[in-house]
Coordinates of C-alpha atoms and ligand atoms in Angstrom, one line a residue:
M19 CA 106.1 105.7 67.8
P20 CA 107.9 107.8 70.4
N21 CA 111.0 106.1 71.5
P22 CA 110.9 106.2 75.4
T23 CA 114.5 107.0 75.6
D24 CA 115.9 110.3 76.9
S25 CA 119.3 110.6 75.4
Q26 CA 121.5 109.5 72.5
I27 CA 122.6 106.2 73.9
S28 CA 124.2 103.1 72.6
A29 CA 124.1 100.8 75.7
P30 CA 121.4 98.2 75.5
I31 CA 117.9 98.6 76.7
V32 CA 116.1 95.9 78.7
A33 CA 112.4 95.6 78.0
K34 CA 110.1 93.8 80.4
F35 CA 106.6 92.7 79.4
G36 CA 104.1 91.8 82.1
G37 CA 101.4 89.1 82.1
T38 CA 98.6 91.1 80.6
S39 CA 101.0 92.3 77.8
L40 CA 101.5 88.7 76.9
A41 CA 98.0 87.4 77.5
D42 CA 97.3 86.3 74.0
F43 CA 98.7 86.4 70.5
Q44 CA 97.4 90.0 69.7
A45 CA 99.0 91.2 72.9
M46 CA 102.3 89.5 72.1
Q47 CA 102.2 91.0 68.6
R48 CA 101.9 94.5 70.1
C49 CA 105.0 93.7 72.3
A50 CA 106.9 92.5 69.3
D51 CA 106.1 95.8 67.5
I52 CA 107.4 97.7 70.5
V53 CA 110.7 95.7 70.6
I54 CA 111.2 96.0 66.8
N55 CA 110.5 99.7 66.8
C56 CA 113.1 100.3 69.4
P57 CA 116.3 98.8 68.0
Q58 CA 118.3 99.4 71.1
T59 CA 116.2 96.8 72.9
S60 CA 118.6 93.9 73.2
V61 CA 117.2 91.9 76.1
V62 CA 113.5 91.1 76.6
V63 CA 112.3 89.8 80.0
V64 CA 108.9 88.2 80.1
S65 CA 106.3 87.4 82.7
A66 CA 104.1 84.4 82.4
S67 CA 101.0 85.0 80.3
S68 CA 98.2 86.5 82.4
G69 CA 96.6 84.0 84.8
V70 CA 99.2 81.3 84.3
T71 CA 101.1 81.8 87.5
N72 CA 97.9 81.8 89.5
L73 CA 97.0 78.5 87.9
L74 CA 100.4 77.2 88.8
V75 CA 100.0 78.3 92.4
E76 CA 96.7 76.5 92.4
L77 CA 98.5 73.4 91.0
S78 CA 101.1 73.5 93.8
R79 CA 98.4 72.9 96.4
A80 CA 98.8 69.4 97.6
T81 CA 95.1 69.2 98.5
L82 CA 94.0 69.5 94.9
S83 CA 91.8 66.6 93.6
D84 CA 92.9 64.8 90.5
A85 CA 90.1 66.4 88.5
Q86 CA 91.0 69.9 89.7
R87 CA 94.6 69.2 88.7
Q88 CA 93.7 68.2 85.2
Q89 CA 91.5 71.2 84.9
A90 CA 94.2 73.6 85.8
L91 CA 96.7 71.9 83.5
S92 CA 94.3 72.0 80.6
Q93 CA 93.6 75.7 81.2
I94 CA 97.3 76.4 81.1
E95 CA 97.6 74.4 77.9
Q96 CA 94.7 76.2 76.3
I97 CA 96.3 79.6 76.9
Q98 CA 99.4 78.3 75.0
Q99 CA 97.4 76.6 72.3
Q100 CA 95.4 79.8 71.5
I101 CA 98.7 81.6 70.9
I102 CA 100.2 78.8 69.0
A103 CA 97.2 78.6 66.7
K104 CA 98.1 82.1 65.3
L105 CA 101.8 81.2 64.8
T106 CA 103.8 78.9 62.5
L107 CA 106.0 77.3 65.1
S108 CA 109.3 75.8 64.2
E109 CA 109.3 72.0 64.8
Q110 CA 111.9 72.6 67.5
A111 CA 109.7 75.2 69.3
Q112 CA 106.7 72.9 69.1
E113 CA 108.7 70.2 70.7
Q114 CA 109.9 72.5 73.4
I115 CA 106.3 73.5 74.3
N116 CA 105.2 69.9 74.3
H117 CA 108.1 68.9 76.5
L118 CA 107.4 71.8 78.9
L119 CA 103.7 70.9 79.2
A120 CA 104.6 67.2 79.8
Q121 CA 107.2 68.1 82.4
L122 CA 104.7 70.4 84.1
S123 CA 102.1 67.6 84.3
D124 CA 104.7 65.3 85.8
I125 CA 105.8 67.8 88.4
S126 CA 102.3 68.6 89.4
E127 CA 101.7 64.9 90.0
A128 CA 104.9 64.7 92.0
I129 CA 103.8 67.7 94.2
A130 CA 100.5 66.0 94.9
A131 CA 102.3 63.0 96.2
N132 CA 105.1 64.8 98.0
P133 CA 104.8 68.5 98.3
S134 CA 107.9 70.7 98.9
A135 CA 109.0 74.3 98.5
Q136 CA 111.6 73.1 96.1
L137 CA 109.1 71.4 93.8
T138 CA 106.7 74.4 94.0
D139 CA 109.3 76.8 92.7
K140 CA 110.1 74.3 89.9
L141 CA 106.4 74.2 89.0
L142 CA 106.0 78.0 89.2
S143 CA 108.9 78.5 86.7
F144 CA 106.8 77.0 83.8
G145 CA 104.7 80.1 83.2
E146 CA 107.7 82.2 82.3
R147 CA 109.4 79.3 80.4
L148 CA 106.3 78.8 78.3
S149 CA 105.7 82.5 77.6
S150 CA 109.4 83.2 76.7
T151 CA 109.5 80.2 74.3
L152 CA 106.4 81.6 72.5
F153 CA 107.4 85.2 72.5
T154 CA 110.7 84.3 70.9
Q155 CA 108.7 82.7 68.1
V156 CA 106.5 85.8 67.8
L157 CA 109.6 88.0 67.4
M158 CA 111.0 85.5 64.8
A159 CA 107.7 85.5 62.9
N160 CA 108.2 89.3 62.7
G161 CA 111.5 88.9 61.1
A162 CA 113.6 89.6 64.1
S163 CA 116.6 87.6 65.0
A164 CA 115.6 86.4 68.5
V165 CA 117.1 83.8 70.7
L166 CA 115.6 82.2 73.8
F167 CA 117.9 82.3 76.8
D168 CA 117.4 80.4 80.1
V169 CA 117.8 83.0 82.8
R170 CA 118.7 80.4 85.3
D171 CA 122.1 80.3 83.7
V172 CA 122.8 83.8 85.1
M173 CA 120.2 84.7 87.7
R174 CA 122.0 83.2 90.7
T175 CA 120.0 83.3 93.9
D176 CA 120.2 81.8 97.4
T177 CA 118.1 78.8 98.2
S178 CA 115.1 80.5 99.9
F179 CA 112.4 79.0 97.7
G180 CA 109.5 81.3 97.0
K181 CA 111.4 84.4 97.8
A182 CA 115.0 83.8 96.7
L183 CA 117.6 86.5 97.2
P184 CA 119.5 87.4 94.0
Q185 CA 123.3 87.2 94.5
V186 CA 124.2 90.4 92.7
D187 CA 128.0 89.8 92.8
E188 CA 127.6 86.5 91.1
I189 CA 125.0 87.6 88.6
K190 CA 127.1 90.3 87.0
P191 CA 130.0 88.0 85.8
L192 CA 127.6 85.4 84.7
V193 CA 125.7 87.9 82.6
V194 CA 128.8 89.3 81.1
S195 CA 130.2 85.9 80.1
R196 CA 127.0 84.1 79.1
L197 CA 124.3 86.7 78.0
L198 CA 126.2 89.7 76.8
P199 CA 127.9 88.0 73.9
L200 CA 124.5 87.0 72.5
I201 CA 123.1 90.5 72.3
K202 CA 125.5 91.6 69.6
D203 CA 123.5 89.8 66.9
N204 CA 120.3 88.9 68.6
I205 CA 117.4 90.1 70.6
V206 CA 117.7 87.9 73.7
V207 CA 114.3 86.7 75.2
T208 CA 114.5 85.5 78.7
Q209 CA 112.4 84.8 81.8
G210 CA 111.5 87.1 84.7
F211 CA 110.7 85.9 88.2
I212 CA 112.9 82.7 88.1
G213 CA 116.5 82.0 89.0
A214 CA 118.6 79.1 90.2
D215 CA 120.8 78.5 93.3
A216 CA 124.4 77.5 93.2
S217 CA 123.6 73.9 92.7
G218 CA 121.2 74.6 89.8
Q219 CA 117.9 74.2 91.7
T220 CA 115.2 76.4 90.3
T221 CA 114.1 79.3 92.6
T222 CA 111.6 82.2 92.3
L223 CA 111.9 85.8 93.4
G224 CA 108.4 86.2 94.8
R225 CA 105.2 87.2 93.1
G226 CA 105.5 90.0 90.6
G227 CA 109.2 89.5 90.6
S228 CA 109.7 89.9 86.8
D229 CA 110.2 93.6 87.2
Y230 CA 113.0 92.9 89.6
S231 CA 114.6 90.4 87.3
A232 CA 114.6 93.0 84.5
A233 CA 116.3 95.6 86.8
L234 CA 118.9 93.0 87.9
L235 CA 119.7 92.1 84.3
G236 CA 119.8 95.8 83.4
E237 CA 122.2 96.4 86.2
A238 CA 124.5 93.5 85.2
L239 CA 124.4 94.6 81.6
G240 CA 125.1 98.3 82.3
A241 CA 121.8 99.0 80.4
A242 CA 121.0 102.5 79.2
Q243 CA 117.4 102.1 80.3
I244 CA 114.9 99.5 81.6
N245 CA 111.5 99.7 80.0
I246 CA 108.7 98.1 82.0
W247 CA 105.7 97.6 79.7
T248 CA 102.5 96.9 81.6
D249 CA 98.8 97.6 81.2
V250 CA 98.7 101.1 82.5
T251 CA 100.2 104.3 80.9
G252 CA 102.7 104.7 83.7
I253 CA 102.7 105.5 87.4
F254 CA 99.6 107.5 88.5
T255 CA 99.0 110.3 91.0
T256 CA 96.9 107.7 92.8
D257 CA 95.0 104.6 91.9
P258 CA 92.6 105.6 89.1
R259 CA 90.0 103.3 90.5
I260 CA 89.7 105.6 93.5
T261 CA 89.3 108.9 91.6
D262 CA 88.9 109.6 87.9
Q263 CA 91.0 112.7 88.5
A264 CA 94.1 110.5 88.9
R265 CA 96.6 111.1 86.1
A266 CA 99.8 109.5 84.8
L267 CA 103.0 111.2 85.9
S268 CA 105.5 112.1 83.2
E269 CA 108.4 111.8 85.7
I270 CA 109.1 110.7 89.2
S271 CA 112.3 110.3 91.2
F272 CA 113.7 107.0 92.3
N273 CA 113.1 107.9 96.0
E274 CA 109.5 108.9 95.4
A275 CA 108.8 105.9 93.3
A276 CA 110.4 103.6 95.9
E277 CA 108.2 105.1 98.6
L278 CA 105.1 104.6 96.4
A279 CA 105.9 101.0 95.7
T280 CA 106.5 100.3 99.4
F281 CA 103.3 102.0 100.4
G282 CA 101.1 100.0 98.1
A283 CA 101.2 101.3 94.5
K284 CA 101.1 98.1 92.5
V285 CA 102.7 99.3 89.3
L286 CA 106.3 98.2 90.1
H287 CA 107.5 95.4 92.3
P288 CA 109.0 97.2 95.4
S289 CA 112.5 95.7 94.8
T290 CA 112.7 96.8 91.2
L291 CA 114.2 100.2 91.9
V292 CA 117.0 99.0 94.1
P293 CA 119.3 97.8 91.2
A294 CA 118.3 100.8 89.1
M295 CA 119.1 103.2 91.8
R296 CA 122.4 101.4 92.5
T297 CA 123.6 101.9 89.0
N298 CA 121.5 105.0 88.1
I299 CA 119.6 103.5 85.2
P300 CA 116.4 105.2 84.3
V301 CA 113.3 103.1 84.4
F302 CA 110.4 103.8 82.0
V303 CA 106.9 102.5 82.7
G304 CA 104.4 102.5 79.9
S305 CA 101.4 100.6 78.5
S306 CA 102.1 97.9 75.8
R307 CA 98.5 98.4 74.7
D308 CA 99.0 102.1 74.0
P309 CA 102.7 102.8 73.6
Q310 CA 101.9 106.1 71.9
A311 CA 100.5 107.4 75.1
G312 CA 103.9 107.8 76.6
G313 CA 104.5 106.8 80.2
T314 CA 106.5 107.6 83.4
M315 CA 110.2 108.1 83.5
V316 CA 111.7 107.1 86.9
R317 CA 115.1 108.6 87.3
N318 CA 117.6 109.9 89.9
R319 CA 116.8 113.6 89.4
T320 CA 113.6 114.9 88.0
E321 CA 113.0 118.2 86.3
H322 CA 110.5 119.3 89.0
Q323 CA 110.4 118.4 92.6
P324 CA 106.9 119.1 93.6
V325 CA 105.9 118.8 97.3
Y326 CA 103.0 116.4 96.4
R327 CA 103.7 113.8 93.7
A328 CA 101.3 111.0 94.5
I329 CA 99.1 109.3 97.1
A330 CA 99.4 105.6 97.9
L331 CA 96.9 103.5 99.7
R332 CA 97.5 100.2 101.5
R333 CA 94.7 98.3 103.0
S334 CA 94.5 95.6 105.7
Q335 CA 96.7 97.3 108.2
T336 CA 96.9 96.2 111.8
L337 CA 97.8 98.6 114.5
V338 CA 99.4 97.3 117.7
T339 CA 99.5 99.5 120.7
V340 CA 101.6 98.4 123.7
T341 CA 101.4 100.3 127.0
S342 CA 103.2 100.0 130.2
M343 CA 103.0 102.4 133.2
D344 CA 106.2 100.8 134.6
M345 CA 108.0 102.3 131.7
L346 CA 107.4 105.9 132.7
H347 CA 110.9 107.5 132.7
A348 CA 112.4 104.0 132.6
P349 CA 114.9 103.4 129.8
G350 CA 114.7 100.5 127.4
F351 CA 111.0 100.1 126.8
L352 CA 111.4 100.5 123.0
A353 CA 114.3 98.1 123.0
T354 CA 112.4 95.5 125.0
V355 CA 109.4 95.6 122.6
F356 CA 111.5 95.6 119.5
T357 CA 113.6 92.7 120.7
I358 CA 110.5 90.6 121.1
L359 CA 109.3 91.6 117.6
A360 CA 112.6 90.8 116.1
K361 CA 112.8 87.5 117.8
H362 CA 109.6 86.6 116.1
N363 CA 110.9 87.8 112.8
L364 CA 108.4 90.7 112.5
S365 CA 109.3 93.8 110.6
V366 CA 107.7 97.0 111.8
D367 CA 106.3 99.5 109.4
L368 CA 105.2 102.7 111.1
V369 CA 105.9 103.7 114.7
T370 CA 104.8 106.5 117.0
T371 CA 105.7 106.6 120.7
S372 CA 104.6 108.3 123.8
E373 CA 106.1 108.1 127.3
I374 CA 104.3 104.9 128.2
S375 CA 103.2 103.5 124.9
I376 CA 104.2 102.6 121.4
A377 CA 101.9 102.3 118.5
L378 CA 103.1 100.4 115.5
T379 CA 102.0 98.7 112.4
I380 CA 103.3 95.3 111.2
D381 CA 104.8 95.1 107.8
S382 CA 102.8 92.5 105.9
T383 CA 103.7 93.4 102.4
D384 CA 105.0 89.9 101.7
N385 CA 101.8 88.3 102.9
D386 CA 98.5 88.5 101.3
S387 CA 96.8 88.5 104.7
S388 CA 96.7 91.4 107.1
G389 CA 99.4 91.9 109.8
R390 CA 97.1 90.3 112.3
A391 CA 97.8 86.9 110.9
L392 CA 101.5 87.4 111.7
L393 CA 100.9 88.1 115.4
S394 CA 101.3 84.6 116.9
D395 CA 100.0 83.6 120.3
E396 CA 103.6 83.2 121.5
L397 CA 104.5 86.7 120.4
L398 CA 101.4 88.2 122.1
S399 CA 102.0 86.3 125.3
E400 CA 105.6 87.5 125.4
L401 CA 104.5 91.1 124.9
N402 CA 101.8 90.7 127.5
Q403 CA 104.5 89.9 130.1
V404 CA 106.0 93.4 129.7
C405 CA 103.0 95.5 128.7
Q406 CA 99.3 95.7 127.8
V407 CA 98.6 95.0 124.1
T408 CA 95.7 96.4 122.1
I409 CA 95.2 95.3 118.5
E410 CA 93.1 97.3 116.0
E411 CA 92.2 96.0 112.5
N412 CA 90.4 97.2 109.4
L413 CA 92.7 100.1 109.0
A414 CA 94.2 101.6 105.8
L415 CA 97.5 103.3 105.4
I416 CA 97.5 106.4 103.3
A417 CA 100.9 107.8 102.2
L418 CA 101.5 111.2 100.7
V419 CA 104.6 111.0 98.5
G420 CA 106.6 114.0 97.3
N421 CA 109.5 116.2 98.2
K422 CA 110.4 118.2 101.3
I423 CA 107.1 117.1 102.8
D424 CA 108.7 117.2 106.2
S425 CA 109.5 120.9 105.9
S426 CA 107.1 122.4 103.5
Y427 CA 104.7 125.1 104.6
G428 CA 101.0 124.3 104.8
V429 CA 101.2 120.5 104.5
G430 CA 99.3 120.0 107.8
T431 CA 96.6 122.5 106.9
K432 CA 95.9 120.8 103.6
L433 CA 95.9 117.4 105.1
F434 CA 93.6 118.2 108.0
G435 CA 91.4 120.3 105.7
A436 CA 90.9 117.2 103.5
L437 CA 90.3 114.9 106.4
G438 CA 87.4 116.9 107.8
D439 CA 85.9 114.9 110.7
V440 CA 87.6 111.6 109.8
S441 CA 89.7 110.4 112.7
V442 CA 93.3 109.6 112.2
R443 CA 94.6 106.6 114.2
L444 CA 98.3 107.3 113.7
I445 CA 100.4 109.8 111.8
C446 CA 104.1 109.6 110.8
H447 CA 105.6 112.8 109.6
G448 CA 109.2 114.0 109.7
A449 CA 111.2 110.8 109.4
S450 CA 111.4 111.1 105.6
Q451 CA 111.3 114.2 103.4
H452 CA 109.5 112.1 100.8
N453 CA 106.5 110.9 102.7
L454 CA 103.8 111.6 105.2
C455 CA 101.7 108.5 106.3
F456 CA 98.7 108.1 108.4
L457 CA 96.1 105.4 109.3
V458 CA 92.3 105.8 108.9
A459 CA 89.5 103.3 109.1
D460 CA 89.4 101.1 106.0
D461 CA 85.8 102.1 105.0
V462 CA 86.6 105.8 104.7
A463 CA 90.0 105.3 103.1
S464 CA 88.9 105.7 99.4
S465 CA 87.0 108.9 100.1
V466 CA 89.9 110.3 102.1
V467 CA 92.3 109.6 99.2
S468 CA 89.9 111.1 96.8
R469 CA 89.5 114.3 98.8
L470 CA 93.2 114.6 99.4
H471 CA 93.9 114.1 95.7
H472 CA 91.6 116.9 94.9
Q473 CA 93.1 119.1 97.6
M474 CA 96.7 118.4 96.6
F475 CA 96.5 118.2 92.8
Q476 CA 93.4 119.8 91.4
L477 CA 93.7 122.9 93.5
E478 CA 97.4 123.2 93.2
D479 CA 98.8 124.6 90.0
G480 CA 101.7 122.7 88.6
A481 CA 101.8 120.1 91.4
V482 CA 101.8 117.3 88.9
S483 CA 104.7 117.2 86.4
Ligands
LIG13 N1 104.6 85.5 86.8 C1 104.9 86.0 88.1 C2 103.7 86.4 88.9 O1 102.6 86.4 88.4 C3 106.0 87.0 88.1 C4 105.5 88.3 87.4 O2 104.6 88.3 86.6 O3 106.2 89.3 87.6 O4 103.8 86.7 90.0
LIG14 MG1 103.8 92.8 87.6

């Protein structure tokens, strides 16, 4: 099997396996092979088995009936039992699993009686705690010397339940004193997604946060590389569900990958690259189903810097246009509008301005709903006091990601050539050399991406690395 490392290195490798990679016993066995075939892998970070976190979220709803609660619990148990059935568990591991399942049932009951963000995070932590216990056993069954490590001993966060902020300065010394000594003789298996605040309360880093956990641990360990094993063979030129011409990239720079993650590519959690960039640790993304197929290497400097690397698509965008004739030549309009938005804790994504109006989109990446849901009545009435407000929904944001897009010859011609008669609601070009973004109606977005992809990659020799 090709070892996805790019140099002769002796620092540890952190491997992270996502939910689909750990969905059942066969999937876990494939991950065990990957770990064992790459002896530099010292720390393994796991997600919950596929579907388990969704069931836990379901369980955290206080409105659940008793029967629904029992059903969700038994589905979670079944996922574990199907894996256990293929394993000879040590007595201790069997006890751990039983104990976790019993605790989970108790906490779900407690939430039904008295819901809180604190209990919800505790409940959500069980997916990773179960999968890490079982994956340790799978590694041991394969003859590896594996130990289970509770990441809450080192993953220090603040107390913002549901989206806790890792305290990087505290994590590093904790990792060095508590986790690092274990990797000398063992493969350490630990949980993604979860952490603990200073008083030991369990927290979570937000959905999909296991990638971020792996990067934070990699940073604290001074890892040689962070390998993110998922169900796709790397980062693609665009979502392969949109066009069958999409292909996996062999390399992409940190900056480009960060843009892609921010603008909707789902492969990596958007925060993942922050610790990797800070410490310049390459991140490999590959498929645990097909490790031979290679994957994408994300690193500081890539061999090629093509103008067009990839296209991202983010749906459910809301465009807010604020207009005020009074603001003609008057200073401070932008400041007034942004102060109101900041007061309501809204983060703005894209902005274009004219003399009397501002068009902007609301950043709703942390919300499953569209930006519209974030525009409260109070906010709108405050805005209405200083300007007219128009809201447009059902828009999609398309981002072209690459290098020197701001200054390369012919970008506009290509873009407008591919757009044909599709109308563009807003376009942002020039603020970053790595992206060009625009909004179109949601129902034409896929075909625009498809045409653009053809225009930028199929007709362009060597555009894709
Ligand atoms: N299990 C968590 C989730 O489903 C974290 C992760 O998988 O990264 O969101
Ligand atoms: Mg994920």
